[in-house]
Coordinates of N, CA and C in Angstrom, one line a residue:
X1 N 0.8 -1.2 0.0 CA 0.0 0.0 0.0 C 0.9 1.2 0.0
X2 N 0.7 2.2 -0.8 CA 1.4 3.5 -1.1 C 0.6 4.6 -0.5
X3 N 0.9 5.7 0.6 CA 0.0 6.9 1.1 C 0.5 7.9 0.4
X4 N 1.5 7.7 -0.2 CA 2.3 9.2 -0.6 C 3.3 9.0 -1.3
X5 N 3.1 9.8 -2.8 CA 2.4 11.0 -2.1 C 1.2 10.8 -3.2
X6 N 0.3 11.6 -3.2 CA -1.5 11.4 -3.8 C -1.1 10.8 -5.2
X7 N -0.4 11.5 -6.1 CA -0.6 11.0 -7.3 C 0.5 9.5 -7.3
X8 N 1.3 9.1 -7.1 CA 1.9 7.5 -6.6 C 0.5 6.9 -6.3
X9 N -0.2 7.0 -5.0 CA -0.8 6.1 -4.5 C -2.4 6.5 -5.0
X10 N -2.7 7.2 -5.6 CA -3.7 7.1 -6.7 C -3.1 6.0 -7.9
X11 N -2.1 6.1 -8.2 CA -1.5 5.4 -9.4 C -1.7 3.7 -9.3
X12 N -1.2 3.6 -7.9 CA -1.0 1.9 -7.8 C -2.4 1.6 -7.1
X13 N -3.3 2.7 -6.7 CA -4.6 2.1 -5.9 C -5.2 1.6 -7.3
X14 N -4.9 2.1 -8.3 CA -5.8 2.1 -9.8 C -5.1 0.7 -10.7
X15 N -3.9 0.4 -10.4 CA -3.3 -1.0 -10.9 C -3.8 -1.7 -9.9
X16 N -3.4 -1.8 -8.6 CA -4.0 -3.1 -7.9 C -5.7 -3.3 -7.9
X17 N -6.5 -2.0 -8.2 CA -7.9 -2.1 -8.6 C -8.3 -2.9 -9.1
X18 N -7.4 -2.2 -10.8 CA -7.6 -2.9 -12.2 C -7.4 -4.5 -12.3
X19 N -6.0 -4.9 -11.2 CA -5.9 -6.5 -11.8 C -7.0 -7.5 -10.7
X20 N -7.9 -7.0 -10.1 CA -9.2 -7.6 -9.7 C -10.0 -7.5 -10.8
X21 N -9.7 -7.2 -11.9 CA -11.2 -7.4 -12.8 C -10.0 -7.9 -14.3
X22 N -11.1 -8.7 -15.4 CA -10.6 -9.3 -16.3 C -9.9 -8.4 -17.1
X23 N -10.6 -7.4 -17.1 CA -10.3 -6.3 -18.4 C -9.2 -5.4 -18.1
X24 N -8.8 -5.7 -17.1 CA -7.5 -4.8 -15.9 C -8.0 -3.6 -15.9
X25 N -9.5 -3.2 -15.9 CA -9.4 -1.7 -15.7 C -10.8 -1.8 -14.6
X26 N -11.0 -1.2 -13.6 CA -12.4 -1.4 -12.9 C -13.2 -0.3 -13.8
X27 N -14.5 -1.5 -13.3 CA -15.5 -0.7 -14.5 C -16.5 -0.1 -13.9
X28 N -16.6 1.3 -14.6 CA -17.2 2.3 -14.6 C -19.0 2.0 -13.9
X29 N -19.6 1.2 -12.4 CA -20.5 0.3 -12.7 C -21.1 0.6 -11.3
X30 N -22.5 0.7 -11.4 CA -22.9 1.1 -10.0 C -23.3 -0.1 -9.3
X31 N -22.8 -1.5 -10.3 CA -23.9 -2.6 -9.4 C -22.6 -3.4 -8.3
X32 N -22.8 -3.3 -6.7 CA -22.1 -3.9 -6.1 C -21.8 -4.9 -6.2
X33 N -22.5 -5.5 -7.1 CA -22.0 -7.4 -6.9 C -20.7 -7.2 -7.8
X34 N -20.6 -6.2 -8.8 CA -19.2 -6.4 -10.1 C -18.2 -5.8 -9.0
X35 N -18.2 -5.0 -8.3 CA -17.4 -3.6 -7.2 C -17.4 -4.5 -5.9
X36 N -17.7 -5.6 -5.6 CA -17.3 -6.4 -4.1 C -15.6 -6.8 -4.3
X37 N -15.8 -7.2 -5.5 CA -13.7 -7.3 -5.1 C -12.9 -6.3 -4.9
X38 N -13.5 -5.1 -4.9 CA -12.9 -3.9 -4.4 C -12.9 -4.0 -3.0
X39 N -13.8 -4.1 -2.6 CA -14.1 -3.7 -1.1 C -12.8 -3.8 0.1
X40 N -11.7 -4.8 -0.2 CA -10.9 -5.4 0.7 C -9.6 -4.4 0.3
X41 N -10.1 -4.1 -0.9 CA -8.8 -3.1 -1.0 C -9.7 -1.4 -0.7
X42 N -10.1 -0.9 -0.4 CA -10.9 0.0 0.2 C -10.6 0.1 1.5
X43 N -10.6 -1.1 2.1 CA -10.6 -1.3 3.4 C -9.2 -1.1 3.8
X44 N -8.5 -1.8 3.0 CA -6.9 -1.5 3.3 C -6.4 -0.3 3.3
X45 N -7.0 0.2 2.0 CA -6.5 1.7 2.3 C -7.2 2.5 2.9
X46 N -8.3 2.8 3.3 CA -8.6 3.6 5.1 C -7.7 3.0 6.0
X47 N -7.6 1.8 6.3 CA -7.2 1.5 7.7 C -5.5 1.4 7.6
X48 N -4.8 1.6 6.3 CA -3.3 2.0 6.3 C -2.7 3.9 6.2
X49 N -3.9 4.1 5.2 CA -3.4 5.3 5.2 C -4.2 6.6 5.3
X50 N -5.7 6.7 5.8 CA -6.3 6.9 6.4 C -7.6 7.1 5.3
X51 N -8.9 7.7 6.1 CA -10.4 7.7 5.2 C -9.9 9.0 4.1
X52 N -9.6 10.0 4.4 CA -9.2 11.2 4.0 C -8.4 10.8 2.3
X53 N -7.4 9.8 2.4 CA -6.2 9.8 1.1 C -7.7 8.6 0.3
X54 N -8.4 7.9 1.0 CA -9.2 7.2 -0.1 C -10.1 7.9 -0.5
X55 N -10.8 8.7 0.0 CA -11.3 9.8 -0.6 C -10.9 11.0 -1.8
X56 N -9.4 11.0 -1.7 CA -8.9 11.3 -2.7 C -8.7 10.9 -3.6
X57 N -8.2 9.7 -3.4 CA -7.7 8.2 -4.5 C -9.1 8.4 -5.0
X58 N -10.1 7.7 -4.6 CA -11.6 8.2 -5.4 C -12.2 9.3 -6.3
X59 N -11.4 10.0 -5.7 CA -12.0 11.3 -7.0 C -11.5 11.0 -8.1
X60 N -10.2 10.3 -8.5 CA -9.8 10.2 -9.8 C -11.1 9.2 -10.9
X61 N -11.9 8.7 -10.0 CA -13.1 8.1 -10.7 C -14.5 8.5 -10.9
X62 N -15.0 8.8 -12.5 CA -16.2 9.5 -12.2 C -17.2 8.6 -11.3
X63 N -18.5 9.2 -11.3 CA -19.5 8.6 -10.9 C -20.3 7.9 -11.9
X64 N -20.8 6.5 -11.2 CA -21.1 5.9 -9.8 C -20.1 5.2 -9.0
X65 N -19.2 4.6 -9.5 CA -17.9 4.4 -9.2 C -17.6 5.4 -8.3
X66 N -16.9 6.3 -8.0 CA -17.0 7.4 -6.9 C -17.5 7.1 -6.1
X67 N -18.9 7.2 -5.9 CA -19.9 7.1 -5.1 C -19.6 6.0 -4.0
X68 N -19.5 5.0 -5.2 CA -19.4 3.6 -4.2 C -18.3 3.4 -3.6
X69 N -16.9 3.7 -4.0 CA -15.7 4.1 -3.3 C -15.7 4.3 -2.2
X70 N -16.6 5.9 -2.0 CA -16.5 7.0 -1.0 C -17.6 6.4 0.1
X71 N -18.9 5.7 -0.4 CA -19.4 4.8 0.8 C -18.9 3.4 1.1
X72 N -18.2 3.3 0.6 CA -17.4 2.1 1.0 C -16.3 2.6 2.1
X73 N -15.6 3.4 1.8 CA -14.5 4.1 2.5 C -15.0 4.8 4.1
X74 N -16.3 5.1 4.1 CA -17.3 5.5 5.2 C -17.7 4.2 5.6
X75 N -17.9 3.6 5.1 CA -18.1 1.4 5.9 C -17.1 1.3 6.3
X76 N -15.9 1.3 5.9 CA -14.3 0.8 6.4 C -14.3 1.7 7.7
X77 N -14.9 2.8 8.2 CA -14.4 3.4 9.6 C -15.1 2.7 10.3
X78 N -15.8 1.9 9.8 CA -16.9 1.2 11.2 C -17.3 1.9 12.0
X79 N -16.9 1.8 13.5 CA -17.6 3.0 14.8 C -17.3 3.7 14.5
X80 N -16.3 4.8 13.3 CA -16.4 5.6 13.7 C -17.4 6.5 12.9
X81 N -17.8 6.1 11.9 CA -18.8 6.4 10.7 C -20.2 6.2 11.3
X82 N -20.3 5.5 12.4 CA -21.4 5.6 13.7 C -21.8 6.9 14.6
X83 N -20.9 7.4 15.0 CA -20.7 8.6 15.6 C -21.1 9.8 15.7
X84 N -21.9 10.8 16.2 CA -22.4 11.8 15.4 C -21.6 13.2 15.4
X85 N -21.8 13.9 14.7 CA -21.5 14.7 14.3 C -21.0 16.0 15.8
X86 N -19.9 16.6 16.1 CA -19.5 17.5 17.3 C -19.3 16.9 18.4
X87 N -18.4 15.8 17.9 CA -17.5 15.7 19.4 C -16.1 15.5 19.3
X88 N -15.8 16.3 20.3 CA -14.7 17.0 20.7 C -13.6 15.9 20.7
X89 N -11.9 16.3 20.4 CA -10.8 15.5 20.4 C -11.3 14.3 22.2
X90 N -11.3 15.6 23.1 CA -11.4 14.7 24.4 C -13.0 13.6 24.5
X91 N -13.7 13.7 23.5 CA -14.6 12.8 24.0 C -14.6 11.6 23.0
X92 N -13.5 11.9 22.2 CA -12.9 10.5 21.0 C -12.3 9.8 22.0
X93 N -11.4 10.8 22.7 CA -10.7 9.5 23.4 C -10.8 8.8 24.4
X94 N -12.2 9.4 25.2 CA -12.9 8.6 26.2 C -13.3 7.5 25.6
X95 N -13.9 7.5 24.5 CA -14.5 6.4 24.0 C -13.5 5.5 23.6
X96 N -12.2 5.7 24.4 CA -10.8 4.7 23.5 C -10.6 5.0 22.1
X97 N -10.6 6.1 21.3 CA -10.4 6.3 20.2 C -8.9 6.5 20.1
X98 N -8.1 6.8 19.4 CA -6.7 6.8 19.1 C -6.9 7.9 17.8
X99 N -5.4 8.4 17.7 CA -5.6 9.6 16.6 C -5.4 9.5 15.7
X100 N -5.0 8.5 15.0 CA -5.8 8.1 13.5 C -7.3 8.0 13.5
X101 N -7.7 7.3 14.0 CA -9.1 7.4 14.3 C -10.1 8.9 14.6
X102 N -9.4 9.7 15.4 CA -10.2 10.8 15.1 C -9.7 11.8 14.3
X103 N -8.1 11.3 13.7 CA -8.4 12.2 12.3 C -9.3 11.9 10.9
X104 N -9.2 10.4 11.0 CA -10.6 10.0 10.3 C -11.9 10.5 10.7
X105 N -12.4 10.7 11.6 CA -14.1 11.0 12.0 C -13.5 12.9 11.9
X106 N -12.4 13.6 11.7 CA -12.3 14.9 11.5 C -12.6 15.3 10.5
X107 N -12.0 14.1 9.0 CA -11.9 14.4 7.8 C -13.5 13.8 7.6
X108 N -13.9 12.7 8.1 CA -15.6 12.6 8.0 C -16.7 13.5 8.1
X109 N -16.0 14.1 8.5 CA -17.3 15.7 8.8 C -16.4 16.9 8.6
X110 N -16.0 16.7 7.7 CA -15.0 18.3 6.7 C -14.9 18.7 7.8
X111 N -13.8 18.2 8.9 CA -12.8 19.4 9.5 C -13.5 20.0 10.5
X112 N -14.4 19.4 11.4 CA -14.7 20.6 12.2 C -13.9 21.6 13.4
X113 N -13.9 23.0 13.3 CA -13.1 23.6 13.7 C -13.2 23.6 15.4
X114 N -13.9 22.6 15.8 CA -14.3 22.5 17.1 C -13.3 21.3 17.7
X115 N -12.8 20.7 16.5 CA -11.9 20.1 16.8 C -10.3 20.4 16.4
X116 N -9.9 21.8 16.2 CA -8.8 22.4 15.7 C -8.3 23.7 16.9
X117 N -8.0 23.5 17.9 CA -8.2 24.5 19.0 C -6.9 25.6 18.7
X118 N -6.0 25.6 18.0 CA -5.0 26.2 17.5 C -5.2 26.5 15.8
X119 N -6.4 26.1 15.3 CA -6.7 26.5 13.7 C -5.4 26.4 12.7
X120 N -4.8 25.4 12.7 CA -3.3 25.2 12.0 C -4.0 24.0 11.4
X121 N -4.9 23.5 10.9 CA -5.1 22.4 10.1 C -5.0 21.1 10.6
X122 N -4.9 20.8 11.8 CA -4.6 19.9 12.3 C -5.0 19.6 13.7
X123 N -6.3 18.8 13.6 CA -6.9 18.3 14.4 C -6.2 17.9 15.9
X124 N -6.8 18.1 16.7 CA -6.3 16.8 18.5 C -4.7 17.3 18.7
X125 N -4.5 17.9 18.6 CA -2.8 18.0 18.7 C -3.1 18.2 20.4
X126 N -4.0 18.8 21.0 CA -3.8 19.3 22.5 C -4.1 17.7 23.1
X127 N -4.6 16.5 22.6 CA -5.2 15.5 23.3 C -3.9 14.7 22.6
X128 N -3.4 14.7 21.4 CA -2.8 13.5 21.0 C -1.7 14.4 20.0
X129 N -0.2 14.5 21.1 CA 1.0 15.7 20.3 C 1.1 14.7 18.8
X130 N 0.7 13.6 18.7 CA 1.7 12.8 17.3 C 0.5 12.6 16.6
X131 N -0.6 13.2 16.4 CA -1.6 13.4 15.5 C -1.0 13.5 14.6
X132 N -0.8 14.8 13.9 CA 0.3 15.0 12.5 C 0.8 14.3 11.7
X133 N 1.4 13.2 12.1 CA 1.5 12.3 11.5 C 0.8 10.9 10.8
X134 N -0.5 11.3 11.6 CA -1.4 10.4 10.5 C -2.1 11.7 9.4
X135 N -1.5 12.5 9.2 CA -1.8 13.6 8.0 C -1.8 13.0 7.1
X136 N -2.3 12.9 5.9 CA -2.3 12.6 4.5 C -1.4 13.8 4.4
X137 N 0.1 13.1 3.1 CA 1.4 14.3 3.2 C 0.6 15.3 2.3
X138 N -0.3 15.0 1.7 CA -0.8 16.4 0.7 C -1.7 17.3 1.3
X139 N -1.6 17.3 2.8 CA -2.1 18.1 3.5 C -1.5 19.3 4.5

């Protein structure tokens, strides 16, 4: 799995895509049953390099393809894609959350600045100093 930088791991998320289907290219197709051999590679890339870079990696695909990506990629956070909307770095980590994990549920709800208490782009730093490093580098 490649996180960095976007266009690399856009590149190989789209070869290792492509050689799950005959035609080596995934097809353009809104019906899940053709798009389930994706799923495990979806999953790998949220939980290596976080929800945020597969969301990216996704855009390089129009829609419906897209679509099913980016709800796929929102299935791969499991609990955290559970969770509602305005809670705070410290109440991620009551719940045992860890800060990959709530930089994913940050990037899940575009960034809320309720969770940026120094407004430098980067979430939980007051709860968790080595946040930053689960940044997607194109960030």
């Amino acid at each position: 799995m490649v996180c960095a930088p976007l266009p690399t791991a856009m590149a190989v998320f789209d070869e290792q895509a492509g050689a799950l289907f005959p035609s080596g290219q995934v097809p353009n197709s809104s019906s899940d049953a053709s798009l389930s051999g994706l799923q495990g590679l979806v999953i790998d890339v949220v939980d290596q390099c976080g929800y945020q870079l597969m969301v990216d990696v996704a855009n390089q695909y129009p829609d419906p393809l897209y679509g099913w990506l980016r709800t796929t990629a929102v299935m791969a956070l499991g609990e955290i894609s559970a969770l509602p909307d305005g809670l705070r770095c410290a109440d991620l980590a009551s719940l045992g959350l860890g800060p990959k994990q709530a930089l994913d549920y940050w990037f899940l709800w575009n960034g809320p600045s309720l969770m940026d208490a120094d407004v430098d782009g980067i979430p939980c730093e007051t709860v968790w100093p080595d946040v930053e490093q689960y940044m997607p580098a194109h960030y």
